[in-house]
Amino acid sequence: RKEVEQDPGPFNVPEGATVAFNCTYSNSASQSFFWYRQDCRKEPKLLMSVYSSGNEDGRFTAQLNRASQYISLLIRDSKLSDSATYLCVVRDSNYQLIWGAGTKLIIKP
Amino acid sequence: GAVVSQHPSWVICKSGTSVKIECRSLDFQATTMFWYRQFPKQSLMLMATSNEGSKATYEQGVEKDKFLINHASLTLSTLTVTSAHPEDSSFYICSASRTGEAAEQYFGPGTRLTVT
């Protein structure tokens, strides 16, 4: 079983729609959680950290469920520029970042 | 602030040759630098962690004699792929953090290596 699992997609979504994806992690001792965005052939960029109480940044909302060991990302009013691969990342107790393989999102006009 | 550069952006080399990739923190001092590799449609895999002035710590399965890492200063780390083979073709990404492994990592733009 992979340490961090994501549905690879692609998710094909019309512009303006709301889309959500989840990520599960296997290590219950994981310390911190993040969503990164990676465009094709580019480096990953931090989108947002994920806090236990849930947090929002504009159109993006992240949730953490420690009991079930999953993290979610919700994107409202999706834009064409949101098309990218979204990487779920978990920091373990050794401070190492463990990366999911990413969920590909395609926003269609 | 917190800009990391990598050079070259892409490189094509012949099998058996060596390739050096540079990672620089442009506006901060990087105590720790990380080297990752990403194959198509796969997750980033940590290859090694290096602290300035000390030997790199390699992840299990990564050959230290094949992937030479040097972190000689607080702003520069290099990864040399020695005797490259086609299976080494990948996207190599470095990241740097200011104050150690627990701090936020800032990523370089990556280097795409193709070995023919």
PDB file of N, CA, C and O in Angstrom, chain B residues 53-94:
ATOM      1  N   GLY B  53      28.206  21.464   4.291  1.00  0.00           N
ATOM      2  CA  GLY B  53      29.457  21.057   4.909  1.00  0.00           C
ATOM      3  C   GLY B  53      29.524  19.615   5.369  1.00  0.00           C
ATOM      4  O   GLY B  53      30.568  19.180   5.870  1.00  0.00           O
ATOM      5  N   SER B  54      28.457  18.868   5.211  1.00  0.00           N
ATOM      6  CA  SER B  54      28.505  17.463   5.634  1.00  0.00           C
ATOM      7  C   SER B  54      28.040  16.556   4.504  1.00  0.00           C
ATOM      8  O   SER B  54      27.481  17.017   3.514  1.00  0.00           O
ATOM      9  N   LYS B  55      28.269  15.267   4.689  1.00  0.00           N
ATOM     10  CA  LYS B  55      27.897  14.309   3.640  1.00  0.00           C
ATOM     11  C   LYS B  55      26.386  14.185   3.544  1.00  0.00           C
ATOM     12  O   LYS B  55      25.674  14.290   4.538  1.00  0.00           O
ATOM     13  N   ALA B  56      25.943  13.917   2.333  1.00  0.00           N
ATOM     14  CA  ALA B  56      24.514  13.767   2.112  1.00  0.00           C
ATOM     15  C   ALA B  56      24.004  12.452   2.708  1.00  0.00           C
ATOM     16  O   ALA B  56      24.745  11.472   2.803  1.00  0.00           O
ATOM     17  N   THR B  57      22.742  12.459   3.096  1.00  0.00           N
ATOM     18  CA  THR B  57      22.080  11.251   3.569  1.00  0.00           C
ATOM     19  C   THR B  57      21.197  10.734   2.444  1.00  0.00           C
ATOM     20  O   THR B  57      20.264  11.428   2.026  1.00  0.00           O
ATOM     21  N   TYR B  58      21.491   9.549   1.969  1.00  0.00           N
ATOM     22  CA  TYR B  58      20.775   9.001   0.819  1.00  0.00           C
ATOM     23  C   TYR B  58      19.620   8.118   1.272  1.00  0.00           C
ATOM     24  O   TYR B  58      19.715   7.414   2.282  1.00  0.00           O
ATOM     25  N   GLU B  59      18.544   8.144   0.505  1.00  0.00           N
ATOM     26  CA  GLU B  59      17.412   7.274   0.785  1.00  0.00           C
ATOM     27  C   GLU B  59      17.738   5.847   0.325  1.00  0.00           C
ATOM     28  O   GLU B  59      18.607   5.631  -0.531  1.00  0.00           O
ATOM     29  N   GLN B  60      17.021   4.923   0.927  1.00  0.00           N
ATOM     30  CA  GLN B  60      17.232   3.513   0.587  1.00  0.00           C
ATOM     31  C   GLN B  60      17.010   3.300  -0.901  1.00  0.00           C
ATOM     32  O   GLN B  60      16.032   3.796  -1.466  1.00  0.00           O
ATOM     33  N   GLY B  61      17.936   2.587  -1.517  1.00  0.00           N
ATOM     34  CA  GLY B  61      17.808   2.278  -2.939  1.00  0.00           C
ATOM     35  C   GLY B  61      18.473   3.281  -3.851  1.00  0.00           C
ATOM     36  O   GLY B  61      18.531   3.061  -5.063  1.00  0.00           O
ATOM     37  N   VAL B  62      18.976   4.366  -3.322  1.00  0.00           N
ATOM     38  CA  VAL B  62      19.668   5.370  -4.137  1.00  0.00           C
ATOM     39  C   VAL B  62      21.166   5.155  -3.986  1.00  0.00           C
ATOM     40  O   VAL B  62      21.699   5.191  -2.870  1.00  0.00           O
ATOM     41  N   GLU B  63      21.847   4.922  -5.109  1.00  0.00           N
ATOM     42  CA  GLU B  63      23.279   4.623  -5.054  1.00  0.00           C
ATOM     43  C   GLU B  63      24.099   5.898  -4.867  1.00  0.00           C
ATOM     44  O   GLU B  63      24.131   6.762  -5.744  1.00  0.00           O
ATOM     45  N   LYS B  64      24.780   5.988  -3.750  1.00  0.00           N
ATOM     46  CA  LYS B  64      25.556   7.200  -3.463  1.00  0.00           C
ATOM     47  C   LYS B  64      26.743   7.372  -4.406  1.00  0.00           C
ATOM     48  O   LYS B  64      27.190   8.486  -4.645  1.00  0.00           O
ATOM     49  N   ASP B  65      27.255   6.280  -4.939  1.00  0.00           N
ATOM     50  CA  ASP B  65      28.391   6.389  -5.859  1.00  0.00           C
ATOM     51  C   ASP B  65      27.949   6.791  -7.261  1.00  0.00           C
ATOM     52  O   ASP B  65      28.760   7.226  -8.069  1.00  0.00           O
ATOM     53  N   LYS B  66      26.685   6.629  -7.530  1.00  0.00           N
ATOM     54  CA  LYS B  66      26.167   6.996  -8.843  1.00  0.00           C
ATOM     55  C   LYS B  66      25.629   8.423  -8.841  1.00  0.00           C
ATOM     56  O   LYS B  66      25.771   9.157  -9.809  1.00  0.00           O
ATOM     57  N   PHE B  67      25.011   8.807  -7.744  1.00  0.00           N
ATOM     58  CA  PHE B  67      24.431  10.148  -7.621  1.00  0.00           C
ATOM     59  C   PHE B  67      25.243  10.902  -6.570  1.00  0.00           C
ATOM     60  O   PHE B  67      24.999  10.804  -5.378  1.00  0.00           O
ATOM     61  N   LEU B  68      26.221  11.641  -7.047  1.00  0.00           N
ATOM     62  CA  LEU B  68      27.138  12.349  -6.153  1.00  0.00           C
ATOM     63  C   LEU B  68      26.560  13.704  -5.792  1.00  0.00           C
ATOM     64  O   LEU B  68      26.243  14.504  -6.659  1.00  0.00           O
ATOM     65  N   ILE B  69      26.447  13.956  -4.498  1.00  0.00           N
ATOM     66  CA  ILE B  69      25.882  15.223  -4.044  1.00  0.00           C
ATOM     67  C   ILE B  69      26.929  15.986  -3.258  1.00  0.00           C
ATOM     68  O   ILE B  69      27.584  15.449  -2.374  1.00  0.00           O
ATOM     69  N   ASN B  70      27.056  17.262  -3.606  1.00  0.00           N
ATOM     70  CA  ASN B  70      27.990  18.135  -2.910  1.00  0.00           C
ATOM     71  C   ASN B  70      27.252  19.379  -2.456  1.00  0.00           C
ATOM     72  O   ASN B  70      26.558  20.012  -3.242  1.00  0.00           O
ATOM     73  N   HIS B  71      27.369  19.703  -1.195  1.00  0.00           N
ATOM     74  CA  HIS B  71      26.697  20.908  -0.650  1.00  0.00           C
ATOM     75  C   HIS B  71      27.780  21.750   0.007  1.00  0.00           C
ATOM     76  O   HIS B  71      27.883  21.812   1.228  1.00  0.00           O
ATOM     77  N   ALA B  72      28.586  22.373  -0.835  1.00  0.00           N
ATOM     78  CA  ALA B  72      29.804  23.022  -0.361  1.00  0.00           C
ATOM     79  C   ALA B  72      29.558  24.380   0.285  1.00  0.00           C
ATOM     80  O   ALA B  72      30.396  24.864   1.044  1.00  0.00           O
ATOM     81  N   SER B  73      28.440  25.012  -0.038  1.00  0.00           N
ATOM     82  CA  SER B  73      28.173  26.330   0.548  1.00  0.00           C
ATOM     83  C   SER B  73      26.694  26.412   0.914  1.00  0.00           C
ATOM     84  O   SER B  73      25.903  25.528   0.564  1.00  0.00           O
ATOM     85  N   LEU B  74      26.333  27.483   1.584  1.00  0.00           N
ATOM     86  CA  LEU B  74      24.943  27.657   2.029  1.00  0.00           C
ATOM     87  C   LEU B  74      24.017  28.069   0.897  1.00  0.00           C
ATOM     88  O   LEU B  74      22.821  28.236   1.112  1.00  0.00           O
ATOM     89  N   THR B  75      24.563  28.251  -0.297  1.00  0.00           N
ATOM     90  CA  THR B  75      23.704  28.643  -1.417  1.00  0.00           C
ATOM     91  C   THR B  75      23.820  27.714  -2.617  1.00  0.00           C
ATOM     92  O   THR B  75      23.167  27.941  -3.641  1.00  0.00           O
ATOM     93  N   LEU B  76      24.612  26.682  -2.519  1.00  0.00           N
ATOM     94  CA  LEU B  76      24.833  25.834  -3.695  1.00  0.00           C
ATOM     95  C   LEU B  76      24.946  24.369  -3.318  1.00  0.00           C
ATOM     96  O   LEU B  76      25.690  23.987  -2.414  1.00  0.00           O
ATOM     97  N   SER B  77      24.179  23.554  -4.028  1.00  0.00           N
ATOM     98  CA  SER B  77      24.324  22.106  -3.952  1.00  0.00           C
ATOM     99  C   SER B  77      24.365  21.582  -5.375  1.00  0.00           C
ATOM    100  O   SER B  77      23.706  22.132  -6.267  1.00  0.00           O
ATOM    101  N   THR B  78      25.158  20.546  -5.598  1.00  0.00           N
ATOM    102  CA  THR B  78      25.220  19.954  -6.936  1.00  0.00           C
ATOM    103  C   THR B  78      24.926  18.459  -6.862  1.00  0.00           C
ATOM    104  O   THR B  78      25.241  17.795  -5.871  1.00  0.00           O
ATOM    105  N   LEU B  79      24.270  17.981  -7.904  1.00  0.00           N
ATOM    106  CA  LEU B  79      23.996  16.551  -8.070  1.00  0.00           C
ATOM    107  C   LEU B  79      24.661  16.121  -9.362  1.00  0.00           C
ATOM    108  O   LEU B  79      24.400  16.702 -10.412  1.00  0.00           O
ATOM    109  N   THR B  80      25.566  15.151  -9.274  1.00  0.00           N
ATOM    110  CA  THR B  80      26.214  14.627 -10.473  1.00  0.00           C
ATOM    111  C   THR B  80      25.736  13.206 -10.705  1.00  0.00           C
ATOM    112  O   THR B  80      25.891  12.351  -9.815  1.00  0.00           O
ATOM    113  N   VAL B  81      25.143  12.989 -11.865  1.00  0.00           N
ATOM    114  CA  VAL B  81      24.722  11.645 -12.268  1.00  0.00           C
ATOM    115  C   VAL B  81      25.885  11.044 -13.042  1.00  0.00           C
ATOM    116  O   VAL B  81      26.227  11.520 -14.124  1.00  0.00           O
ATOM    117  N   THR B  82      26.520  10.062 -12.460  1.00  0.00           N
ATOM    118  CA  THR B  82      27.699   9.477 -13.105  1.00  0.00           C
ATOM    119  C   THR B  82      27.313   8.271 -13.946  1.00  0.00           C
ATOM    120  O   THR B  82      26.366   7.547 -13.622  1.00  0.00           O
ATOM    121  N   SER B  83      28.048   8.082 -15.035  1.00  0.00           N
ATOM    122  CA  SER B  83      27.812   6.956 -15.930  1.00  0.00           C
ATOM    123  C   SER B  83      26.308   6.789 -16.181  1.00  0.00           C
ATOM    124  O   SER B  83      25.712   5.748 -15.870  1.00  0.00           O
ATOM    125  N   ALA B  84      25.721   7.824 -16.736  1.00  0.00           N
ATOM    126  CA  ALA B  84      24.258   7.859 -16.898  1.00  0.00           C
ATOM    127  C   ALA B  84      23.775   6.768 -17.843  1.00  0.00           C
ATOM    128  O   ALA B  84      24.436   6.430 -18.831  1.00  0.00           O
ATOM    129  N   HIS B  85      22.602   6.213 -17.528  1.00  0.00           N
ATOM    130  CA  HIS B  85      21.940   5.221 -18.370  1.00  0.00           C
ATOM    131  C   HIS B  85      20.552   5.742 -18.737  1.00  0.00           C
ATOM    132  O   HIS B  85      20.020   6.628 -18.043  1.00  0.00           O
ATOM    133  N   PRO B  86      19.965   5.217 -19.808  1.00  0.00           N
ATOM    134  CA  PRO B  86      18.621   5.681 -20.191  1.00  0.00           C
ATOM    135  C   PRO B  86      17.611   5.628 -19.051  1.00  0.00           C
ATOM    136  O   PRO B  86      16.735   6.497 -18.962  1.00  0.00           O
ATOM    137  N   GLU B  87      17.726   4.662 -18.155  1.00  0.00           N
ATOM    138  CA  GLU B  87      16.758   4.585 -17.042  1.00  0.00           C
ATOM    139  C   GLU B  87      16.938   5.707 -16.016  1.00  0.00           C
ATOM    140  O   GLU B  87      16.100   5.859 -15.110  1.00  0.00           O
ATOM    141  N   ASP B  88      18.042   6.470 -16.137  1.00  0.00           N
ATOM    142  CA  ASP B  88      18.218   7.643 -15.266  1.00  0.00           C
ATOM    143  C   ASP B  88      17.458   8.852 -15.809  1.00  0.00           C
ATOM    144  O   ASP B  88      17.392   9.900 -15.139  1.00  0.00           O
ATOM    145  N   SER B  89      16.911   8.731 -17.006  1.00  0.00           N
ATOM    146  CA  SER B  89      16.136   9.838 -17.589  1.00  0.00           C
ATOM    147  C   SER B  89      14.956  10.130 -16.670  1.00  0.00           C
ATOM    148  O   SER B  89      14.152   9.242 -16.366  1.00  0.00           O
ATOM    149  N   SER B  90      14.856  11.376 -16.238  1.00  0.00           N
ATOM    150  CA  SER B  90      13.830  11.727 -15.265  1.00  0.00           C
ATOM    151  C   SER B  90      13.822  13.242 -15.071  1.00  0.00           C
ATOM    152  O   SER B  90      14.613  13.967 -15.674  1.00  0.00           O
ATOM    153  N   PHE B  91      12.917  13.694 -14.244  1.00  0.00           N
ATOM    154  CA  PHE B  91      12.824  15.099 -13.848  1.00  0.00           C
ATOM    155  C   PHE B  91      13.455  15.197 -12.463  1.00  0.00           C
ATOM    156  O   PHE B  91      12.973  14.584 -11.509  1.00  0.00           O
ATOM    157  N   TYR B  92      14.557  15.925 -12.343  1.00  0.00           N
ATOM    158  CA  TYR B  92      15.259  16.057 -11.069  1.00  0.00           C
ATOM    159  C   TYR B  92      14.949  17.436 -10.492  1.00  0.00           C
ATOM    160  O   TYR B  92      15.142  18.463 -11.148  1.00  0.00           O
ATOM    161  N   ILE B  93      14.463  17.440  -9.262  1.00  0.00           N
ATOM    162  CA  ILE B  93      14.054  18.695  -8.623  1.00  0.00           C
ATOM    163  C   ILE B  93      14.800  18.843  -7.306  1.00  0.00           C
ATOM    164  O   ILE B  93      14.871  17.895  -6.521  1.00  0.00           O
ATOM    165  N   CYS B  94      15.332  20.031  -7.072  1.00  0.00           N
ATOM    166  CA  CYS B  94      15.945  20.280  -5.772  1.00  0.00           C
ATOM    167  C   CYS B  94      15.037  21.204  -4.966  1.00  0.00           C
ATOM    168  O   CYS B  94      14.196  21.913  -5.529  1.00  0.00           O
TER     169      CYS B  94
END
